[in-house]
Amino acid sequence: MTISVSFLLYAFLERSRNNRMLKRVEQIRSNIFAKITHEFRTPLTIIIGLSKQLRELKDLSDNKVETYLNTIERQGRNLSDLVNQLLDISNLSTSPKAVEWKTGNIVTFINMICESFRIYAKQKDIELFFFSEENIVETDFVPDYINKIMQNLLGNAIKFSDEGTRIYVVIERSKSDSKRLIVKVIDQGKGISKEDIPHIFDLFYQNNASGEMIGNGIGLTLTKQLIESIDGSISVKSELGNGTTFIVELPLRISEKTLYPRWTDNEKNGKKHFVPLKSEDTSRMFSKEINENDPRTTILLVEDNKDIALYVRSMFPEDTYNIMYTSNGESALEIAHEHIPDIVITDVIIPKKNGYELCREIKSSSLLNHIPVIMISAKNSDQDVAEGFRSGADGYLKKPFQPEELVIRVKNLLIARNRMREKYNRAVIKENKKAEEVKDNNINVEFLRHATDIIYREMKNPEFTTLILAQELAISVSQLNKKLNAITGFPSSTYILKVKLTYAKKLLASQNKSIGEVATECGIFDVNYFSRVFKKHFGVTPSQYRKLQLEKTNN
C-alpha cells in the first residue's frame, strides 16, 4: 500500500513537473512569435502606408514618387533580411547544411566588407576605419558566415553611434595563441549596461532601461551561432556612455585533408558582399525654417528612423501642415525654443535625450508648455504608456499605428488648444478686473498674467513696443509672437493693443474723462487713430460706447 501511494505521488509530481516545463516552453515560443510579429509590423506598416499614398494622392511630384518607392524597396529589403536571418538561425539550430569553405586572405575579405559599409556610415556622418597588424593572413574560412557576422556587427555599430563619431575595425593575432585571429569592432556609441551585457545574444532581448532592442532582435543571436559553428567565440566590453567593443576570435587553420577552393579578391567575388541600400535624403520633404506669416499648422517631428519620419510626413497635406524634422531630443528642444511649433510628435527611443525627457522639459518650460506632445513608440506596455503620460504627453500611440489615428489625435489636440485660447483670454483680460485680480493657477495663464501686468504698468508709455515686452519677459520678439499667438490667437502687437482697448472700455464706462484723455491714459496720443482701432475691435466708436453704457446705467 505504501509503495503504491509513493509511486502514485511520484507519478503525479513528475507529471506536474512536465506540465510546467511544457507551459514554460510554450510561453517562450509564444513570446518569440509575438516579437517576430512585432519586427515585421513596422516595415509592413510603412510599405502598406506609402503604397496607399502612391495610389490615392494624384498630385505627387516625381521626386516624391521616387522617394516613396525607394523607401518601400528599403523596407522590403529589411523584411527579406529578417526572414533570411530567421531561416539561418533555424538551419543552424536543426541540421547543419553544407558549408562552403574557401582558403584565402581573410584580411582582404573583411576589408572589402568594411569598404561597403564606409559609404553607409558616411551618410550618418560617421567615420569607419580599418586596421590590421598583417596585410596577409591565409586561412580557411566561410565567406558567407564572415560576411553575415561583420554585416551584423557593423550594422549595429552604425545604428547605435551618434553623428560625428568613429568606428574602428581592428584585426590582430591573439597574443596567447598565434593560431587564433582577433577581430574587434569598436564604436563610440551609447554603450550597454552591465545588466544587459549577459543577455545581448539572446533572441529578441530588449534593453531593460529603455525597452530598446539590442541590434534588430535577431542579428546578434545569429552572429553568435555562426561564430560558434566555426569554432570561434565572441565577447563584448561596454559601459553606458563610453561605446562598445565586440571581440571575435576565429581559428586560423588550413586543412590538410581537404583542399578548399581558392578565394580571390576579384570583381565577381566582391559583388557577393552586402552593400547597404543608400538612405534616402528626406531633407527636402521637411521645413528648416518657419515663416511667421505662414498660416499652416507647424508640427515638430522627432524620429530617428528616417523611413518612419517620411511615412508620418506623408500623412499630413503640405498645404495645411508645415513639418520640421530632427532625429534627436537635444536638437528637438533647440528647434522648439527657436520656432515654437504648434504640436510635437516624438518617438520615445531617440538619441541624446529620450522622448520622456524631451516631453518633461517642454512641459516645464514657461515658453513651451502650451505645446501638445504626442508620443509614438514600440514601447507599448502599460508601464511605458503610464510613464509617457506622467512625463506630460497629451497622447501616446503604440507602434505600429494607424495613420488615421495619428491625424485625428493631432486635429483634436489643435481644436482643444483653440478652445483654451478663449479660456485664457477670459481669465486674463476682463472688462472690470485687472489681470492680477484673476485667480487661476494654470501656467499659461501665469505667463499671460505676467505679460499683461507689464502692459498695464507701461499703459501710459507711448514708446512701449513688443520689443520692450519681449525684453521684460527675457525672450525674443519672435518667441513672444509665437507664444502669444499660440495661447491667445493674437500676435504680441495685437495683444498689447487689445489690453489697452479693454482698459479704455473700463475708463469710458467708469470715469468722466474726454475721449482724448482716455486715449492718453492708454498711451495713444492720436485720438483719430484711437477712435478707428476702437471701432474696429468693438464695432462702435468710443463716444457711442460711452453713450450705450450710460443708457444701461440709467435703465
XYZ file of N, CA and C in Angstrom, residues 212-348:
411
model
N 14.664 49.174 -25.472
C 15.190 49.230 -26.822
C 15.792 47.891 -27.199
N 15.512 47.451 -28.443
C 16.076 46.205 -28.919
C 17.567 46.377 -29.162
N 18.377 45.425 -28.674
C 19.810 45.448 -28.953
C 20.000 44.812 -30.328
N 20.449 45.577 -31.294
C 20.511 45.100 -32.670
C 19.115 45.129 -33.251
N 18.757 44.114 -34.062
C 17.402 44.062 -34.578
C 16.621 42.915 -33.969
N 17.159 42.352 -32.874
C 16.463 41.284 -32.194
C 16.880 39.912 -32.668
N 17.474 39.832 -33.868
C 17.867 38.557 -34.454
C 19.364 38.517 -34.726
N 19.906 39.652 -35.175
C 21.271 39.713 -35.691
C 22.342 39.188 -34.762
N 22.334 39.593 -33.503
C 23.398 39.164 -32.582
C 23.274 37.687 -32.223
N 22.036 37.191 -32.154
C 21.848 35.757 -31.901
C 22.439 34.948 -33.045
N 22.119 35.366 -34.276
C 22.661 34.687 -35.452
C 24.185 34.805 -35.497
N 24.706 35.993 -35.188
C 26.158 36.210 -35.203
C 26.871 35.236 -34.277
N 26.377 35.090 -33.065
C 26.998 34.185 -32.087
C 26.947 32.737 -32.568
N 25.804 32.331 -33.121
C 25.676 30.953 -33.591
C 26.604 30.680 -34.773
N 26.738 31.648 -35.682
C 27.639 31.480 -36.826
C 29.086 31.350 -36.366
N 29.485 32.200 -35.429
C 30.870 32.176 -34.929
C 31.175 30.852 -34.231
N 30.254 30.402 -33.379
C 30.487 29.165 -32.642
C 30.472 27.942 -33.560
N 29.725 28.026 -34.661
C 29.650 26.881 -35.585
C 30.961 26.648 -36.322
N 31.835 27.675 -36.354
C 33.152 27.505 -36.986
C 34.260 27.558 -35.928
N 33.891 27.155 -34.698
C 34.841 27.028 -33.582
C 35.435 28.362 -33.138
N 34.685 29.429 -33.289
C 35.125 30.728 -32.810
C 34.383 31.119 -31.547
N 34.649 32.325 -31.074
C 33.957 32.834 -29.886
C 33.766 34.339 -30.029
N 32.798 34.869 -29.305
C 32.530 36.308 -29.329
C 32.286 36.794 -27.915
N 32.822 37.969 -27.600
C 32.587 38.597 -26.299
C 32.388 40.088 -26.520
N 31.970 40.771 -25.471
C 31.694 42.204 -25.596
C 32.175 42.939 -24.359
N 32.741 44.121 -24.576
C 33.109 45.025 -23.491
C 32.386 46.348 -23.731
N 31.718 46.825 -22.698
C 30.958 48.058 -22.895
C 30.554 48.653 -21.560
N 30.303 49.943 -21.575
C 29.670 50.614 -20.452
C 28.878 51.791 -21.006
N 27.825 52.144 -20.299
C 26.930 53.189 -20.782
C 27.678 54.495 -20.994
N 27.480 55.071 -22.169
C 28.066 56.363 -22.490
C 29.479 56.303 -23.022
N 30.112 55.110 -23.019
C 31.513 55.011 -23.446
C 31.737 54.017 -24.574
N 30.716 53.734 -25.346
C 30.889 52.895 -26.518
C 30.946 51.413 -26.205
N 31.099 50.628 -27.285
C 31.064 49.169 -27.177
C 32.139 48.562 -28.062
N 32.754 47.472 -27.576
C 33.727 46.717 -28.366
C 33.288 45.258 -28.436
N 33.037 44.763 -29.641
C 32.774 43.343 -29.853
C 34.084 42.684 -30.268
N 34.415 41.585 -29.614
C 35.677 40.886 -29.857
C 35.367 39.483 -30.382
N 35.756 39.247 -31.619
C 35.519 37.946 -32.256
C 36.852 37.219 -32.385
N 36.899 35.982 -31.896
C 38.088 35.140 -32.056
C 37.773 34.020 -33.041
N 38.621 33.897 -34.065
C 38.421 32.884 -35.090
C 39.665 32.001 -35.186
N 39.468 30.705 -35.447
C 40.637 29.828 -35.589
C 41.339 30.070 -36.926
N 42.658 30.036 -36.903
C 43.448 30.121 -38.133
C 43.947 28.726 -38.475
N 43.527 28.218 -39.632
C 43.936 26.868 -39.998
C 43.773 26.675 -41.507
N 44.601 25.822 -42.043
C 44.470 25.397 -43.433
C 44.414 23.872 -43.422
N 43.281 23.330 -43.838
C 43.039 21.891 -43.734
C 44.035 21.098 -44.568
N 44.576 20.042 -43.956
C 45.497 19.149 -44.670
C 44.739 18.027 -45.374
N 43.501 17.788 -44.940
C 42.716 16.696 -45.504
C 41.927 17.125 -46.740
N 41.436 18.400 -46.699
C 40.585 18.868 -47.785
C 41.199 20.096 -48.437
N 41.224 20.081 -49.752
C 41.723 21.238 -50.489
C 40.519 22.084 -50.909
N 40.313 23.194 -50.186
C 39.156 24.047 -50.467
C 39.440 24.956 -51.659
N 38.365 25.398 -52.362
C 38.558 26.344 -53.467
C 39.233 27.623 -52.975
N 39.955 28.252 -53.871
C 40.675 29.462 -53.517
C 39.755 30.664 -53.565
N 39.774 31.472 -52.477
C 39.063 32.757 -52.530
C 40.038 33.825 -53.004
N 39.618 34.571 -54.021
C 40.478 35.625 -54.546
C 39.731 36.946 -54.574
N 40.482 37.998 -54.470
C 39.920 39.348 -54.469
C 39.692 39.780 -55.925
N 38.523 39.424 -56.442
C 38.195 39.856 -57.801
C 36.779 40.399 -57.844
N 36.418 40.931 -58.971
C 35.119 41.632 -59.094
C 33.956 40.691 -58.850
N 34.047 39.493 -59.316
C 32.948 38.544 -59.185
C 32.642 38.248 -57.718
N 33.709 37.977 -56.951
C 33.508 37.690 -55.533
C 33.076 38.923 -54.776
N 33.622 40.081 -55.163
C 33.287 41.315 -54.472
C 31.823 41.639 -54.537
N 31.184 41.257 -55.638
C 29.768 41.577 -55.811
C 28.877 40.795 -54.853
N 29.429 39.770 -54.231
C 28.617 38.979 -53.315
C 28.413 39.675 -51.974
N 29.221 40.664 -51.697
C 29.111 41.324 -50.402
C 27.852 42.149 -50.312
N 27.311 42.205 -49.102
C 26.134 43.037 -48.855
C 26.522 44.514 -48.912
N 25.818 45.257 -49.731
C 26.027 46.699 -49.795
C 24.741 47.367 -49.351
N 24.731 48.071 -48.210
C 23.504 48.669 -47.700
C 22.898 49.621 -48.716
N 21.572 49.563 -48.838
C 20.862 50.480 -49.725
C 21.003 51.893 -49.210
N 21.340 52.792 -50.078
C 21.585 54.178 -49.672
C 20.359 54.773 -49.002
N 20.569 55.400 -47.874
C 19.482 56.057 -47.153
C 18.987 57.249 -47.947
N 17.667 57.398 -47.974
C 17.066 58.462 -48.760
C 17.310 59.824 -48.114
N 17.628 60.809 -48.936
C 17.764 62.177 -48.447
C 16.366 62.773 -48.343
N 15.852 62.820 -47.126
C 14.481 63.291 -46.916
C 14.421 64.765 -46.519
N 15.566 65.445 -46.524
C 15.596 66.831 -46.035
C 14.654 67.728 -46.823
N 14.527 67.471 -48.119
C 13.656 68.326 -48.934
C 12.176 68.136 -48.604
N 11.857 67.052 -47.881
C 10.455 66.789 -47.530
C 10.026 67.569 -46.297
N 10.996 68.160 -45.583
C 10.687 68.851 -44.339
C 11.161 70.298 -44.392
N 10.573 71.135 -43.542
C 10.938 72.554 -43.493
C 12.103 72.762 -42.542
N 12.945 73.731 -42.874
C 14.053 74.100 -41.988
C 13.767 75.402 -41.253
N 12.915 76.227 -41.816
C 12.559 77.499 -41.212
C 11.044 77.662 -41.230
N 10.543 78.556 -40.368
C 9.111 78.846 -40.332
C 8.901 80.314 -40.637
N 8.066 80.576 -41.613
C 7.662 81.949 -41.920
C 6.570 82.356 -40.943
N 6.778 83.470 -40.238
C 5.815 83.883 -39.208
C 4.425 84.128 -39.785
N 4.349 84.445 -41.074
C 3.053 84.694 -41.707
C 2.456 83.442 -42.340
N 3.146 82.306 -42.160
C 2.650 81.046 -42.717
C 1.419 80.603 -41.938
N 0.254 80.481 -42.598
C -0.978 80.124 -41.875
C -1.053 78.639 -41.526
N -0.144 77.823 -42.046
C -0.222 76.383 -41.817
C 0.141 76.007 -40.370
N -0.374 74.875 -39.940
C -0.015 74.320 -38.632
C 1.401 73.762 -38.699
N 2.230 74.119 -37.722
C 3.612 73.638 -37.691
C 3.741 72.464 -36.732
N 4.230 71.342 -37.256
C 4.472 70.139 -36.459
C 5.975 69.904 -36.376
N 6.484 69.682 -35.174
C 7.876 69.262 -34.996
C 7.872 67.750 -34.820
N 8.494 67.044 -35.760
C 8.552 65.585 -35.736
C 9.939 65.141 -35.282
N 9.987 64.306 -34.236
C 11.262 63.827 -33.680
C 11.275 62.304 -33.800
N 12.092 61.792 -34.715
C 12.108 60.354 -35.007
C 13.449 59.994 -35.639
N 14.164 59.011 -35.049
C 15.489 58.687 -35.576
C 15.449 57.710 -36.747
N 14.293 57.149 -37.040
C 14.130 56.295 -38.216
C 13.572 57.145 -39.349
N 14.417 57.430 -40.349
C 14.016 58.359 -41.407
C 12.844 57.829 -42.229
N 12.748 56.510 -42.373
C 11.630 55.957 -43.142
C 10.306 56.175 -42.421
N 10.305 56.027 -41.083
C 9.083 56.289 -40.322
C 8.754 57.783 -40.367
N 9.797 58.629 -40.294
C 9.577 60.076 -40.390
C 8.944 60.433 -41.734
N 9.428 59.821 -42.791
C 8.871 60.063 -44.119
C 7.419 59.593 -44.185
N 7.144 58.458 -43.550
C 5.784 57.926 -43.525
C 4.840 58.878 -42.795
N 5.288 59.412 -41.652
C 4.460 60.379 -40.917
C 4.253 61.640 -41.744
N 5.314 62.106 -42.406
C 5.206 63.296 -43.265
C 4.116 63.103 -44.319
N 4.023 61.890 -44.871
C 3.060 61.626 -45.947
C 1.610 61.700 -45.483
N 1.380 61.630 -44.166
C 0.010 61.644 -43.646
C -0.604 63.038 -43.614
N 0.254 64.073 -43.626
C -0.232 65.441 -43.415
C -0.039 66.276 -44.691
N -1.136 66.765 -45.290
C -1.043 67.542 -46.535
C -0.157 68.773 -46.369
N 0.685 69.011 -47.360
C 1.628 70.119 -47.280
C 0.942 71.480 -47.307
N -0.251 71.557 -47.886
C -0.935 72.851 -47.935
C -1.557 73.224 -46.594
N -1.608 72.272 -45.663
C -2.208 72.518 -44.345
C -1.189 72.434 -43.213
N -0.168 71.589 -43.392
C 0.795 71.342 -42.312
C 2.225 71.611 -42.775
N 2.942 72.333 -41.954
C 4.365 72.595 -42.166
C 5.120 71.749 -41.148
N 5.937 70.787 -41.616
C 6.569 69.845 -40.690
C 8.079 70.050 -40.654
N 8.575 70.272 -39.436
C 10.013 70.343 -39.194
C 10.449 68.995 -38.619
N 11.692 68.591 -38.930
C 12.123 67.251 -38.556
C 13.511 67.265 -37.920
N 13.677 66.436 -36.895
C 15.002 66.182 -36.328
C 15.011 64.759 -35.796
N 16.221 64.217 -35.623
C 16.341 62.811 -35.228
C 16.700 62.618 -33.762
N 16.928 63.704 -32.999
C 17.315 63.520 -31.594
C 16.662 64.559 -30.686
N 16.618 64.231 -29.393
C 15.904 65.057 -28.434
C 16.535 66.396 -28.152
N 17.871 66.460 -28.173
C 18.548 67.732 -27.883
C 18.241 68.779 -28.945
N 18.397 68.405 -30.223
C 18.118 69.373 -31.284
C 16.629 69.693 -31.346
N 15.775 68.736 -30.955
C 14.332 68.984 -30.926
C 14.002 70.117 -29.958
N 14.662 70.103 -28.789
C 14.413 71.147 -27.798
C 14.905 72.505 -28.316
N 16.027 72.502 -29.014
C 16.550 73.746 -29.588
C 15.595 74.299 -30.645
N 15.100 73.421 -31.513
C 14.155 73.848 -32.557
C 12.866 74.360 -31.934
N 12.407 73.678 -30.896
C 11.167 74.088 -30.233
C 11.302 75.487 -29.638
N 12.428 75.772 -28.998
C 12.646 77.100 -28.416
C 12.738 78.179 -29.491
N 13.368 77.839 -30.606
C 13.569 78.841 -31.653
C 12.299 79.107 -32.450
N 11.552 78.033 -32.769
C 10.426 78.185 -33.693
C 9.053 78.020 -33.040
N 8.984 77.475 -31.826
C 7.727 77.268 -31.090
C 6.650 76.664 -31.991
N 6.749 75.363 -32.262
C 5.773 74.705 -33.136
C 4.392 74.616 -32.492
N 3.393 74.270 -33.291
C 2.032 74.129 -32.774
C 1.836 72.805 -32.058
N 2.600 71.799 -32.460
C 2.463 70.479 -31.842
C 3.757 69.705 -32.053
N 4.075 68.788 -31.133
C 5.284 67.953 -31.233
C 4.852 66.491 -31.290
N 5.411 65.770 -32.273
C 5.223 64.317 -32.364
C 6.600 63.689 -32.182
N 6.768 62.862 -31.162
C 8.095 62.307 -30.878
C 8.049 60.820 -30.583
N 9.073 60.118 -31.047
C 9.283 58.740 -30.619
C 9.807 58.786 -29.184
N 9.682 57.685 -28.461
C 10.232 57.623 -27.101
C 11.727 57.336 -27.154
